[in-house]
Tab-separated table of C-alpha atoms and ligand atoms in Angstrom:
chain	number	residue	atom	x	y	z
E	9	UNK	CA	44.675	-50.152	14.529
E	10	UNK	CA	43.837	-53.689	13.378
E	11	UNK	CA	44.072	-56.984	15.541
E	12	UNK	CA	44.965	-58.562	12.118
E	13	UNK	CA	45.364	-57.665	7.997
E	14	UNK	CA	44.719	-60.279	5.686
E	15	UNK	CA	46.609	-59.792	2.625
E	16	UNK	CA	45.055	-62.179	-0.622
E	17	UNK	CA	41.281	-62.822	-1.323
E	18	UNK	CA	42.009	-66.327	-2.598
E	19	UNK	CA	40.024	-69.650	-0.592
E	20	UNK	CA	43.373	-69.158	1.891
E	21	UNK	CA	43.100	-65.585	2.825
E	22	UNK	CA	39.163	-65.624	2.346
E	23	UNK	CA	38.899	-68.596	4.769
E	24	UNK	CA	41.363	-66.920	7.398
E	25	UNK	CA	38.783	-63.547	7.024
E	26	UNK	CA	35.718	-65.542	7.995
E	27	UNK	CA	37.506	-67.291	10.515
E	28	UNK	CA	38.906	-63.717	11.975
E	29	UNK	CA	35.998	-61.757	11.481
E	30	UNK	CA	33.569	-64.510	13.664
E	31	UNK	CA	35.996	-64.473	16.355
E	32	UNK	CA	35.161	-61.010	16.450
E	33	UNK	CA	38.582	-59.804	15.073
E	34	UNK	CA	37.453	-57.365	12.331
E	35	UNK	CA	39.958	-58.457	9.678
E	36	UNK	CA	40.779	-56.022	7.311
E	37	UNK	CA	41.249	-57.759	3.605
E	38	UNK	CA	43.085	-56.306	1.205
E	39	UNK	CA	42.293	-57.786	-2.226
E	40	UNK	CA	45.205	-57.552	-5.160
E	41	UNK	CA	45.021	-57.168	-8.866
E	42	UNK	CA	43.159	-60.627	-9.061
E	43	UNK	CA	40.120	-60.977	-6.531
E	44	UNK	CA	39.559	-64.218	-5.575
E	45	UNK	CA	42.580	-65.737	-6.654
E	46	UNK	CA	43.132	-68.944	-9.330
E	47	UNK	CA	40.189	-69.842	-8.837
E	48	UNK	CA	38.650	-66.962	-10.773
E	49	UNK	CA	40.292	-68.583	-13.932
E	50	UNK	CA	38.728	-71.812	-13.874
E	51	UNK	CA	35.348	-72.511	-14.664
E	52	UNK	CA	33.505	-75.943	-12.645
E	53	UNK	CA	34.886	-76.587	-9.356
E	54	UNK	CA	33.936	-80.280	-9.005
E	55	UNK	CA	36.111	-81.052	-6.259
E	56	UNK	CA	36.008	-78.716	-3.249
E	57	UNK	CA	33.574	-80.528	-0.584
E	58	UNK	CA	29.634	-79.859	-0.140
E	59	UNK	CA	28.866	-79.206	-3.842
E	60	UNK	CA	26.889	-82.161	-5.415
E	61	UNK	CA	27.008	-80.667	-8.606
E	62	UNK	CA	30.301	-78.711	-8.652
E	63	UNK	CA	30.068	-74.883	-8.463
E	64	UNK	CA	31.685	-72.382	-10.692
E	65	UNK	CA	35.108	-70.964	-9.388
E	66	UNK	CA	34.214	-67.537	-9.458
E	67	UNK	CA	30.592	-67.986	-7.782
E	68	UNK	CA	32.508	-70.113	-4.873
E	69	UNK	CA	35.036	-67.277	-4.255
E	70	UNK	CA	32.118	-64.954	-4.581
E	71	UNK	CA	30.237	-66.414	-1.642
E	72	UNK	CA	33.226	-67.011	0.416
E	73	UNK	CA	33.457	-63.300	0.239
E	74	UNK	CA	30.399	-62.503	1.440
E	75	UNK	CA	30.609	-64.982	4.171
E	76	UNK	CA	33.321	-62.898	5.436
E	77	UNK	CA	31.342	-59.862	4.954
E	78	UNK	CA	28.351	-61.023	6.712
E	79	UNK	CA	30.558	-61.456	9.879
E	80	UNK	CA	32.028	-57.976	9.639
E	81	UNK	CA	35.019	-58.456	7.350
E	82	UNK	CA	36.433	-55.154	6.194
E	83	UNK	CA	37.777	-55.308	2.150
E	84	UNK	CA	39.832	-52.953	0.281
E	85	UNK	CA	41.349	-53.225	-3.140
E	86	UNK	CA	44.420	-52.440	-3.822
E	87	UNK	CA	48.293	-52.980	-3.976
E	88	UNK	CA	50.579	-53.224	-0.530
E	89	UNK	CA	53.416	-51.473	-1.405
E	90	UNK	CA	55.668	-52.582	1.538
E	91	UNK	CA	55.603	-53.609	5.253
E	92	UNK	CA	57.435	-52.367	8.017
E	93	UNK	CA	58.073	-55.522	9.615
E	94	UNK	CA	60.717	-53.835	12.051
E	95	UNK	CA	58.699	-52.063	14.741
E	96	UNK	CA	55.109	-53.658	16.339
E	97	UNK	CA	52.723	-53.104	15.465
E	98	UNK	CA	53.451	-53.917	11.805
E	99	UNK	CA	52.824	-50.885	9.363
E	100	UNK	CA	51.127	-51.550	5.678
E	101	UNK	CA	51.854	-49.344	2.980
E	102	UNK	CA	48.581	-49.499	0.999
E	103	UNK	CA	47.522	-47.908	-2.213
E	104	UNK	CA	44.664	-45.531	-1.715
E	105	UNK	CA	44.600	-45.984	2.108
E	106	UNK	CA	48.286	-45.265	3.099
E	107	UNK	CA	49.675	-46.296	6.268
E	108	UNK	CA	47.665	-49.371	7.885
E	109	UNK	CA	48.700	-50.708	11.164
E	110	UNK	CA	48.036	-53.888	12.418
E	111	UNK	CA	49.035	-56.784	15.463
E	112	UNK	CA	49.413	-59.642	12.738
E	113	UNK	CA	49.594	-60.180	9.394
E	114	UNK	CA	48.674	-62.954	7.089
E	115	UNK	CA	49.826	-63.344	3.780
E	116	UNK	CA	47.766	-65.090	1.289
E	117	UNK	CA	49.030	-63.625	-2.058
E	118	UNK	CA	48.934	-67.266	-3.527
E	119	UNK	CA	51.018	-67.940	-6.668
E	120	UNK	CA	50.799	-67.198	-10.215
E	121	UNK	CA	50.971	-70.123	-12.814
E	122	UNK	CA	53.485	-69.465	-15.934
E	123	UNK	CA	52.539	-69.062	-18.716
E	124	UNK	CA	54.456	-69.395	-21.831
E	125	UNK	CA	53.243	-66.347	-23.172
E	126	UNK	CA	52.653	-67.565	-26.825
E	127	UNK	CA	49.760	-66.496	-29.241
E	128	UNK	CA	46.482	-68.682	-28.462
E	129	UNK	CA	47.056	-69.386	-24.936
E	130	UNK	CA	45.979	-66.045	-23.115
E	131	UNK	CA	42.253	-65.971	-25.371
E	132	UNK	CA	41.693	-69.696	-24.423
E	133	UNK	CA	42.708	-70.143	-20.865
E	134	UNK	CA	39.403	-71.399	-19.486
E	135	UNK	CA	38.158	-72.828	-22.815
E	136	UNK	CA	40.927	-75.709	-23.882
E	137	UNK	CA	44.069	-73.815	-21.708
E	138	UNK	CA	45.017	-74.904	-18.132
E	139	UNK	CA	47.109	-74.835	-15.695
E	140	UNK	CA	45.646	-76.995	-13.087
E	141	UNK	CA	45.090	-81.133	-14.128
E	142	UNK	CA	43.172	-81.628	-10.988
E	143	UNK	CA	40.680	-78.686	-11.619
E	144	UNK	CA	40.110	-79.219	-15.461
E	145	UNK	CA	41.553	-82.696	-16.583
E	146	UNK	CA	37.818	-84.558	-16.168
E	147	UNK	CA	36.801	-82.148	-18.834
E	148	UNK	CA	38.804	-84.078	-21.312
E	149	UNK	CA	37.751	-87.266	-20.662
E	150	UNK	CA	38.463	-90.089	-23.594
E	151	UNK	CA	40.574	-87.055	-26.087
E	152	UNK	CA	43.780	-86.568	-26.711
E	153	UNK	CA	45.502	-83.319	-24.573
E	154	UNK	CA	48.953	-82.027	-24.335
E	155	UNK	CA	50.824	-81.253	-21.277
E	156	UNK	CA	53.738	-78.370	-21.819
E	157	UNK	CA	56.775	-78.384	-19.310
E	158	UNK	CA	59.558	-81.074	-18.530
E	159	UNK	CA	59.057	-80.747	-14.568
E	160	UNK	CA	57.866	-82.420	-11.685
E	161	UNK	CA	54.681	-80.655	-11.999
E	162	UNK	CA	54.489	-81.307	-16.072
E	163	UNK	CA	54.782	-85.078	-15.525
E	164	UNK	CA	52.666	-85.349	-12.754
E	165	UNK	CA	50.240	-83.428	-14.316
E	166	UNK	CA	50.371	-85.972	-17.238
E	167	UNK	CA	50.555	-88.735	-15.528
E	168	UNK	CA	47.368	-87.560	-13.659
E	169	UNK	CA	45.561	-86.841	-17.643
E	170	UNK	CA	46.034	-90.263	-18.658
E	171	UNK	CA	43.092	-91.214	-16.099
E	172	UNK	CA	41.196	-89.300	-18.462
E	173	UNK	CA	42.460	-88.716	-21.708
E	174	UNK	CA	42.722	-91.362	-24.146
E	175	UNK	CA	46.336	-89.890	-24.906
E	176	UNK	CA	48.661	-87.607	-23.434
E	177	UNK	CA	51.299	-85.985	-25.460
E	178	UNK	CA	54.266	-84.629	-23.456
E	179	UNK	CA	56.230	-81.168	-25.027
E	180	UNK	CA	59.080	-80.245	-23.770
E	181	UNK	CA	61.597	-77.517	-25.151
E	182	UNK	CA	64.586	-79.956	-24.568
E	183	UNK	CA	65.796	-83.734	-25.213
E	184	UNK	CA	66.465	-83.996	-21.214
E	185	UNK	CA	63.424	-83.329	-18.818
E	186	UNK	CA	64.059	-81.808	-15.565
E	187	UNK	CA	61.557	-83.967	-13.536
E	188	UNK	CA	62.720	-86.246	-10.877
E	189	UNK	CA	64.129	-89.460	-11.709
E	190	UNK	CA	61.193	-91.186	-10.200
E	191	UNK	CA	58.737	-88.999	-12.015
E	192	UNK	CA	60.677	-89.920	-14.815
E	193	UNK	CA	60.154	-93.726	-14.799
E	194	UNK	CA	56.583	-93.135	-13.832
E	195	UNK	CA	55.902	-91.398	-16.622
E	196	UNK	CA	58.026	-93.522	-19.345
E	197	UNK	CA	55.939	-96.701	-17.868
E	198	UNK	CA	52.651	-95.500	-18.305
E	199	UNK	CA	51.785	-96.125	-22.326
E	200	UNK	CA	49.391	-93.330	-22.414
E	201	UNK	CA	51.970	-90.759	-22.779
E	202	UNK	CA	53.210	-89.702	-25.897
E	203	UNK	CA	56.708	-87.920	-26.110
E	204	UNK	CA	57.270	-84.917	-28.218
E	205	UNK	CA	60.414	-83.758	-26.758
E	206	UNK	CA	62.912	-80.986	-28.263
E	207	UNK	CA	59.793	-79.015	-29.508
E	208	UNK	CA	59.332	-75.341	-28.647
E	209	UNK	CA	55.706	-74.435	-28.275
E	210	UNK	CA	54.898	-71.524	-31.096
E	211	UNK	CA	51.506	-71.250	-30.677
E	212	UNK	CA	47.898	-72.262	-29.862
E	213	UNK	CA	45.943	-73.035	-32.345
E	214	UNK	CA	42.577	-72.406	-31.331
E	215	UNK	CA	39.037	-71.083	-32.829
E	216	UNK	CA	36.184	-69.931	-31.024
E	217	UNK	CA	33.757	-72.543	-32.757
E	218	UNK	CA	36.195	-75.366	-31.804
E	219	UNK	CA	37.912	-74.034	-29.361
E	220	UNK	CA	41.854	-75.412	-28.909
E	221	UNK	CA	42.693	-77.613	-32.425
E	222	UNK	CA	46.727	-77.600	-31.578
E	223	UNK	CA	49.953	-76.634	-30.657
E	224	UNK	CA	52.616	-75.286	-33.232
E	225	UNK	CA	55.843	-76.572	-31.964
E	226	UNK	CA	59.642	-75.969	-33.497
E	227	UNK	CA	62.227	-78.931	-33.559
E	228	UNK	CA	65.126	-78.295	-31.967
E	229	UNK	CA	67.215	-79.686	-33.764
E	230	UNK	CA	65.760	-79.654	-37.153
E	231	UNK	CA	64.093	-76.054	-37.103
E	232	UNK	CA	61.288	-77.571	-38.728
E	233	UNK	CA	57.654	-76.618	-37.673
E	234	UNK	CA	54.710	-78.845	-36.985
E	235	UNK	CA	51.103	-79.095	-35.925
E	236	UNK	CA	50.497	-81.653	-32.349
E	237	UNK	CA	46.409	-82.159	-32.667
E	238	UNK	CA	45.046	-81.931	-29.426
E	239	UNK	CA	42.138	-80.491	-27.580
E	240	UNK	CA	43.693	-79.363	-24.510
E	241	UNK	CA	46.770	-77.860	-23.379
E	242	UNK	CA	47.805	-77.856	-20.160
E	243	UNK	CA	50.590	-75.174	-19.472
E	244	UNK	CA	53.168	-76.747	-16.312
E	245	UNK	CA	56.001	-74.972	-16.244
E	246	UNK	CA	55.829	-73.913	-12.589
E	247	UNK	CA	54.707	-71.069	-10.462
E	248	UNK	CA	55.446	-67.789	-9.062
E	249	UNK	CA	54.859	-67.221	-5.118
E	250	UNK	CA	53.676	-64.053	-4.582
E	251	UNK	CA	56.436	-62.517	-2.884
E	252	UNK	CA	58.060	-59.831	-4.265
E	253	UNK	CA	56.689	-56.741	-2.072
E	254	UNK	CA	58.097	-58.643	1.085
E	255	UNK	CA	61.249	-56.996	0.656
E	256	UNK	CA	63.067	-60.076	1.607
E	257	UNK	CA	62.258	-59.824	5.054
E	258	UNK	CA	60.074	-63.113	5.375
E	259	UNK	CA	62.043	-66.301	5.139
E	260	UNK	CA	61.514	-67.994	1.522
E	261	UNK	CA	62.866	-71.450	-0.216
E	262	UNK	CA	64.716	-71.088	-2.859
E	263	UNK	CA	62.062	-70.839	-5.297
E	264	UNK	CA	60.501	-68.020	-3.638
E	265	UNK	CA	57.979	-69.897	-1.529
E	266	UNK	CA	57.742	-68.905	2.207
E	267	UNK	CA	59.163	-71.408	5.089
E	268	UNK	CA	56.629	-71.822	7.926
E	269	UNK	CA	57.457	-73.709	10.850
E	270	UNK	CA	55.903	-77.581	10.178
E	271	UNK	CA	52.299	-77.791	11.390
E	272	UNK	CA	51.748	-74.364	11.608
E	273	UNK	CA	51.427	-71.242	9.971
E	274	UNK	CA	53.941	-69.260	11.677
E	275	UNK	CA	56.925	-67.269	9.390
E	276	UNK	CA	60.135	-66.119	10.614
E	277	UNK	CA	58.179	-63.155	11.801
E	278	UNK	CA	56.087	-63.601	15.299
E	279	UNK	CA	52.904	-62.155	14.425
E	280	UNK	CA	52.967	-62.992	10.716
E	281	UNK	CA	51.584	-66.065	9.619
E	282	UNK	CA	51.508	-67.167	5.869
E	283	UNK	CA	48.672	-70.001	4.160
E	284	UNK	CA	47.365	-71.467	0.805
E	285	UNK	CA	50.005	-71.760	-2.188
E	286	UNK	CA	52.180	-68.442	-1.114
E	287	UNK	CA	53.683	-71.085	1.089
E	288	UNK	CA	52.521	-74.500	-0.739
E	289	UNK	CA	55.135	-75.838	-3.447
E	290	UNK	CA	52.999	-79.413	-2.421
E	291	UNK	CA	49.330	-79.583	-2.762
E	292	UNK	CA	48.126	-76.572	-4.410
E	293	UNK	CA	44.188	-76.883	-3.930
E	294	UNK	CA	41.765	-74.956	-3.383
E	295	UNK	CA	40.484	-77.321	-0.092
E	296	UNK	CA	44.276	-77.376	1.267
E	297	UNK	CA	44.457	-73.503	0.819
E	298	UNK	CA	40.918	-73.158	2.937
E	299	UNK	CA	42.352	-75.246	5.523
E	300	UNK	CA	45.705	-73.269	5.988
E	301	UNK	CA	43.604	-70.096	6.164
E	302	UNK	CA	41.957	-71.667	9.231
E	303	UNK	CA	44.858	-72.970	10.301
E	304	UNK	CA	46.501	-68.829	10.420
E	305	UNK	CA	43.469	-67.303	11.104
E	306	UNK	CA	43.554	-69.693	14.651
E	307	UNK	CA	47.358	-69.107	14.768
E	308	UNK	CA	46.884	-64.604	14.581
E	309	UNK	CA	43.868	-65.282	17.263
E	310	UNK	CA	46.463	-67.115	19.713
E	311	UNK	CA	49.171	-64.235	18.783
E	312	UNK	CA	46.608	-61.722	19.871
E	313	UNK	CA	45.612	-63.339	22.816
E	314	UNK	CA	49.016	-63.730	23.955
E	315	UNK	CA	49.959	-60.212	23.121
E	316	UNK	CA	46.776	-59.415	25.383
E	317	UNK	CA	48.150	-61.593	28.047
E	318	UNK	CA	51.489	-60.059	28.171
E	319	UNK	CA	49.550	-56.179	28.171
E	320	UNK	CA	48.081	-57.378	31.620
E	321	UNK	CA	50.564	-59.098	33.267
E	322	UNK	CA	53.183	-56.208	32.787
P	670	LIG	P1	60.251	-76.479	-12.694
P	670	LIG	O1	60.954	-77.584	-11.996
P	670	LIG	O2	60.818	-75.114	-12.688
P	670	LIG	O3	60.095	-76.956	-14.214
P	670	LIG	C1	59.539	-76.102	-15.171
P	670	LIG	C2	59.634	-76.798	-16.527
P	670	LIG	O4	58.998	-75.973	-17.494
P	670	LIG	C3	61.073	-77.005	-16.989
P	670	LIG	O5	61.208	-78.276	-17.597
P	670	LIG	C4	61.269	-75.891	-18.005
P	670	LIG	O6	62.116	-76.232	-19.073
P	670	LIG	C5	59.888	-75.699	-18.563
P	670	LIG	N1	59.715	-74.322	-18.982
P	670	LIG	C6	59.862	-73.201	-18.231
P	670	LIG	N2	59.612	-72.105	-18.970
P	670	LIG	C7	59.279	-72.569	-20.209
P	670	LIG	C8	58.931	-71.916	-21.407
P	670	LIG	N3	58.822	-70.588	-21.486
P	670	LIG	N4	58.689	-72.673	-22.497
P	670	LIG	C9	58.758	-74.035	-22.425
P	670	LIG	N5	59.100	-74.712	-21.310
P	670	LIG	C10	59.354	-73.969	-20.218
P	670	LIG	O7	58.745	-76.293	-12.174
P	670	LIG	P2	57.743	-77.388	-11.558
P	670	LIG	O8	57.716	-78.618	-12.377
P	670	LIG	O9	56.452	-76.669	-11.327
P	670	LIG	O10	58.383	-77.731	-10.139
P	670	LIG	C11	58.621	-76.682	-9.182
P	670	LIG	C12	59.110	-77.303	-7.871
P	670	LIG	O11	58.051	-78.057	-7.268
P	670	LIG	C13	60.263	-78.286	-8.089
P	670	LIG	O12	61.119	-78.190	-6.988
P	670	LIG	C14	59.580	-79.619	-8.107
P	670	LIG	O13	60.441	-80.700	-7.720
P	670	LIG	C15	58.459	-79.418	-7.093
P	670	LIG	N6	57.343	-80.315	-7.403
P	670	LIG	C16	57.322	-81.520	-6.741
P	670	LIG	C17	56.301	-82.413	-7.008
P	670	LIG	C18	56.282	-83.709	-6.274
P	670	LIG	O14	57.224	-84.004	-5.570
P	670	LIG	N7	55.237	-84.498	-6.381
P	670	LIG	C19	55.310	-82.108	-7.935
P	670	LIG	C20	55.370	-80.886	-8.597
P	670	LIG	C21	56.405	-80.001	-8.326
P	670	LIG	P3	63.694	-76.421	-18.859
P	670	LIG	O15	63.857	-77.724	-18.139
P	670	LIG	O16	64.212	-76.430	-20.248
P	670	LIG	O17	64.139	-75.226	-18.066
């Protein structure tokens, strides 16, 4: 049996795994169809702490990994299937390993960015596609980007560009945005942002001398096509948590993102604690994810302990 599973190998569920693994706990990691997490999909990191010169995404999830491994970490890749969350100790369902039983459980599964699933945008995430302003928008310092979604998280994300960029065009597949009215008049002040609204996105047009040249985009209301220059498109229309082989037993929002009690990790579950953007509809970065995964990793270490307690006093 395990003191503790961590499910996700992104900076949440690697942090929680170092933290677990010095405190002697022998974590057992179980890493998904995407090791490391988002951060595998980006290139520079420029702005998680302690790296002068930035670090590449991959390399920093890389060596978070090992740290984990150096203190006795335990990974294994594949899918959980399901979790008995009924009986304690909790039993994993794990492809390749079966049944895995364990005193806590944290999930780290992160979320998954939409995409919009056109031609263009797969081959070029990385290289002119994003879905993260904060990781990639210095890149495109004094040119003109796109941002693609009418949400919160679009106009943010544009309004966050326009330190950058010398223009921001905003697409949206509608004449009414969904974005907060506050977003809203943020966004309509701020002179740097273009509006191409009613436009459905058809394609990026991209080559791998220039990388991204444009985005194809339909009107509306005219049906007619056209060609929005840009260098970068940055894809915001919102995320999926990571949720679905839960089974509904751990307490969600209604966008799918799990409810932990304020100022902790701790789910509807005693003994299951969730971190990084599985749980995060708010911050989303790669230094608030690390922090959460201390933040459960501390939280399953005080579970244990208590369950220890209880063992002797009874
Ligand atoms: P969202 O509210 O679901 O908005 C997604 C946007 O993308 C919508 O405008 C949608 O268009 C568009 N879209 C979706 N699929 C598309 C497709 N295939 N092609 C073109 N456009 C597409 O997602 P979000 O903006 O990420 O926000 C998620 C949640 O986080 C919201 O509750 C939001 O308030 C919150 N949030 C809050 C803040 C903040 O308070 N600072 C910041 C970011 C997010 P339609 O409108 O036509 O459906």
């Amino acid at each position: 049996m395990y003191k503790s599973v961590v499910i996700g190998t992104g900076p949440a569920g690697l942090t929680a795994a170092i933290y677990l693994a010095r405190a002697n706990l022998k974590p057992l990691v179980i890493e998904g169809p995407q090791p490391g997490g988002q951060l595998t999909t980006t290139t520079e990191v420029e702005n998680f702490p302690g790296f002068i010169d930035g670090i590449q995404g991959p390399e920093l999830m890389d060596n978070m990994r090992k740290q984990a491994e150096r203190f006795g970490a335990e990974f294994h890749m594949g899918w959980v299937n399901s979790i008995e969350f009924g009986e304690r100790p909790f039993k994993l369902h794990v492809e390749d390993l079966g049944e895995v039983v364990t005193e806590t459980v944290i999930l780290s599964t992160g979320a998954t960015a939409k995409y919009l699933g056109i031609p263009g945008e797969e081959e070029y995430v990385g290289r002119g596609v994003s879905t993260c302003a904060t990781c990639d928008g210095f890149f495109f310092r004094n040119k003109d980007i796109v941002v693609i979604g009418g949400g919160d998280s679009a106009l943010e994300e544009a309004n966050f560009l326009t330190r950058f960029a010398s223009k921001v065009t905003l697409i949206h597949r509608r004449d009414e945005l969904r974005a907060s009215k506050i977003m809203q008049d943020r966004a309509r002040a701020n002179a740097k942002i273009d509006w191409a609204l009613d436009r459905v996105p058809l394609e990026i047009i991209a080559n791998d001398e220039h990388g991204v040249k444009g985005v194809k985009v339909r009107n509306n209301k005219t049906g007619e096509e056209e060609v929005i220059e840009t260098s970068g498109v940055f894809v915001a229309i919102g995320h999926h948590p990571n949720t679905g082989f839960l089974g509904g037993a751990i307490t969600t929002d209604s966008n799918g993102y799990i409810v932990t009690t304020p100022g902790t990790t701790e789910t509807n579950i005693p003994g299951v604690f969730a971190c990084g953007d599985v749980q995060d509809t708010r911050y989303r970065q790669a230094i608030t994810a690390a922090g959460s995964g201390c933040m459960a990793a501390m939280d399953a270490e005080r579970y244990i302990e208590s369950l220890e307690h209880s063992a002797i006093a009874m």
